[in-house]
Amino acid sequence: MRLASFVAVSSLVVAAGVLSPARADDALGDATGKITITVKSADLGLGYTWGGGKLTYKNHTHSFKISGGTIAAVGFSTIKGTGTVYNLHALKDFNGTYIAAHGEATLGMGLGGAVLENKNGVRIKIETISEGARLAGSAQGLTLKLK
């Protein structure tokens, strides 16, 4: 039930962000940091995502690694993204598994976006560019861990 509610809210926030970025950001909470990521996904029904990124928080940059799984996806893609982190009040709260409503259709190059949230209430709104050949439409769990 919580995932269904989160997926619905995430979809509305991403859609609202296209029309009114300030209101979409307000719905996510207080902007407290920025991230960049580079990940790869390989899928055949069930899939695996891996990679890393950089978190800028309180004028310091921290590296982190990304791993996770996908259900209902086929193909391979490389994804690069940038995003805003919300509600991060202590660095230790960044670590964890983030739930994301995810959709991707890439043949060559594609654009996308997602809103992720972990159990600590940290949210990440991310915009992505992907390359490869992949079709995915599922909930995804990504584990982010500071190095």
Short mmCIF file of C-alpha atoms in Angstrom, two decimals:
data_model
loop_
_atom_site.label_atom_id
_atom_site.label_comp_id
_atom_site.label_asym_id
_atom_site.label_seq_id
_atom_site.Cartn_x
_atom_site.Cartn_y
_atom_site.Cartn_z
CA MET A 1 0.00 0.00 0.00
CA ARG A 2 2.81 2.43 0.90
CA LEU A 3 4.53 1.72 -2.45
CA ALA A 4 1.32 2.37 -4.39
CA SER A 5 0.82 5.69 -2.59
CA PHE A 6 4.45 6.65 -3.13
CA VAL A 7 4.25 5.77 -6.85
CA ALA A 8 1.14 7.93 -7.23
CA VAL A 9 2.71 10.89 -5.41
CA SER A 10 5.99 10.49 -7.33
CA SER A 11 4.19 10.53 -10.65
CA LEU A 12 2.32 13.70 -9.69
CA VAL A 13 5.47 15.42 -8.43
CA VAL A 14 7.45 14.61 -11.60
CA ALA A 15 4.54 15.72 -13.79
CA ALA A 16 4.03 18.88 -11.73
CA GLY A 17 7.75 19.64 -11.97
CA VAL A 18 7.43 20.04 -15.72
CA LEU A 19 4.68 22.63 -15.31
CA SER A 20 5.72 24.31 -12.06
CA PRO A 21 9.17 23.41 -10.68
CA ALA A 22 8.81 25.49 -7.49
CA ARG A 23 5.62 23.75 -6.37
CA ALA A 24 7.02 20.28 -7.16
CA ASP A 25 10.09 21.04 -5.02
CA ASP A 26 7.88 22.27 -2.15
CA ALA A 27 5.97 18.96 -2.18
CA LEU A 28 9.24 17.03 -1.71
CA GLY A 29 10.44 19.02 1.31
CA ASP A 30 13.56 21.12 1.91
CA ALA A 31 16.28 20.95 -0.77
CA THR A 32 19.46 20.02 1.12
CA GLY A 33 21.90 18.67 -1.48
CA LYS A 34 22.68 17.72 -5.08
CA ILE A 35 23.71 14.43 -6.70
CA THR A 36 25.15 13.14 -9.95
CA ILE A 37 25.02 9.45 -10.91
CA THR A 38 26.27 7.05 -13.54
CA VAL A 39 24.72 3.56 -13.54
CA LYS A 40 24.33 0.57 -15.81
CA SER A 41 21.34 -1.77 -15.96
CA ALA A 42 21.21 -5.26 -17.45
CA ASP A 43 17.86 -7.04 -17.49
CA LEU A 44 16.11 -10.14 -18.74
CA GLY A 45 12.84 -10.11 -16.79
CA LEU A 46 14.68 -9.54 -13.52
CA GLY A 47 17.55 -7.15 -13.68
CA TYR A 48 20.48 -5.63 -11.87
CA THR A 49 21.64 -2.01 -11.64
CA TRP A 50 25.09 -0.90 -10.49
CA GLY A 51 27.22 2.23 -10.50
CA GLY A 52 28.10 5.23 -8.42
CA GLY A 53 27.70 8.90 -7.86
CA LYS A 54 28.60 12.04 -5.97
CA LEU A 55 26.57 13.76 -3.27
CA THR A 56 27.18 17.44 -2.54
CA TYR A 57 25.96 18.16 0.99
CA LYS A 58 26.89 21.13 3.21
CA ASN A 59 29.63 22.24 0.78
CA HIS A 60 31.36 18.82 0.83
CA THR A 61 31.35 16.18 -1.90
CA HIS A 62 30.90 12.52 -0.93
CA SER A 63 31.18 9.48 -3.23
CA PHE A 64 28.60 6.71 -3.04
CA LYS A 65 27.91 3.39 -4.73
CA ILE A 66 24.60 2.24 -6.20
CA SER A 67 23.25 -1.29 -6.50
CA GLY A 68 19.78 -2.68 -6.92
CA GLY A 69 17.28 -4.73 -8.78
CA THR A 70 14.47 -4.30 -11.26
CA ILE A 71 11.39 -6.37 -12.01
CA ALA A 72 9.84 -6.50 -15.51
CA ALA A 73 12.63 -5.11 -17.70
CA VAL A 74 14.54 -6.29 -20.77
CA GLY A 75 17.77 -4.90 -22.23
CA PHE A 76 20.87 -2.95 -21.26
CA SER A 77 21.43 0.75 -20.71
CA THR A 78 23.88 3.26 -19.29
CA ILE A 79 22.18 6.05 -17.36
CA LYS A 80 23.61 9.41 -16.30
CA GLY A 81 21.65 11.78 -14.13
CA THR A 82 21.61 14.83 -11.94
CA GLY A 83 19.23 15.58 -9.12
CA THR A 84 18.26 17.36 -5.97
CA VAL A 85 18.25 15.77 -2.52
CA TYR A 86 15.51 16.73 -0.07
CA ASN A 87 15.11 16.29 3.71
CA LEU A 88 18.71 15.16 4.33
CA HIS A 89 19.44 16.53 7.80
CA ALA A 90 22.26 14.15 8.78
CA LEU A 91 24.74 12.53 6.37
CA LYS A 92 24.08 9.06 7.86
CA ASP A 93 20.43 9.27 6.69
CA PHE A 94 21.56 9.20 3.03
CA ASN A 95 22.47 5.48 3.17
CA GLY A 96 19.64 3.07 2.50
CA THR A 97 17.35 1.46 -0.01
CA TYR A 98 15.33 3.89 -2.09
CA ILE A 99 12.04 2.94 -3.71
CA ALA A 100 11.34 4.39 -7.14
CA ALA A 101 8.54 4.22 -9.63
CA HIS A 102 10.54 3.71 -12.79
CA GLY A 103 9.82 3.68 -16.47
CA GLU A 104 12.31 3.59 -19.31
CA ALA A 105 12.08 3.06 -23.04
CA THR A 106 15.50 3.50 -24.61
CA LEU A 107 16.58 2.72 -28.14
CA GLY A 108 19.74 4.68 -28.74
CA MET A 109 19.18 7.61 -26.38
CA GLY A 110 16.32 8.54 -24.02
CA LEU A 111 15.32 11.00 -21.31
CA GLY A 112 13.71 10.13 -18.00
CA GLY A 113 13.12 11.09 -14.43
CA ALA A 114 12.23 9.60 -11.08
CA VAL A 115 11.55 10.47 -7.47
CA LEU A 116 13.15 8.14 -4.92
CA GLU A 117 12.60 7.88 -1.16
CA ASN A 118 14.30 5.91 1.61
CA LYS A 119 13.01 4.91 5.07
CA ASN A 120 14.66 7.99 6.63
CA GLY A 121 12.42 10.32 4.59
CA VAL A 122 15.27 11.41 2.30
CA ARG A 123 13.93 12.06 -1.20
CA ILE A 124 15.79 12.46 -4.47
CA LYS A 125 14.32 13.97 -7.62
CA ILE A 126 16.51 12.98 -10.55
CA GLU A 127 16.55 13.65 -14.29
CA THR A 128 18.34 11.10 -16.47
CA ILE A 129 19.74 10.53 -19.93
CA SER A 130 20.07 6.89 -20.98
CA GLU A 131 21.83 5.11 -23.85
CA GLY A 132 21.30 1.54 -25.02
CA ALA A 133 18.35 -0.69 -25.78
CA ARG A 134 16.06 -1.27 -22.80
CA LEU A 135 12.37 -1.43 -21.94
CA ALA A 136 11.34 -1.21 -18.27
CA GLY A 137 8.15 -0.38 -16.43
CA SER A 138 8.37 -1.33 -12.79
CA ALA A 139 9.07 -0.49 -9.20
CA GLN A 140 12.76 -0.47 -8.51
CA GLY A 141 14.77 -0.68 -5.30
CA LEU A 142 18.17 1.04 -5.34
CA THR A 143 20.63 0.86 -2.45
CA LEU A 144 22.82 3.95 -2.07
CA LYS A 145 25.80 3.68 0.27
CA LEU A 146 28.43 6.32 1.02
CA LYS A 147 32.01 5.13 0.47
#
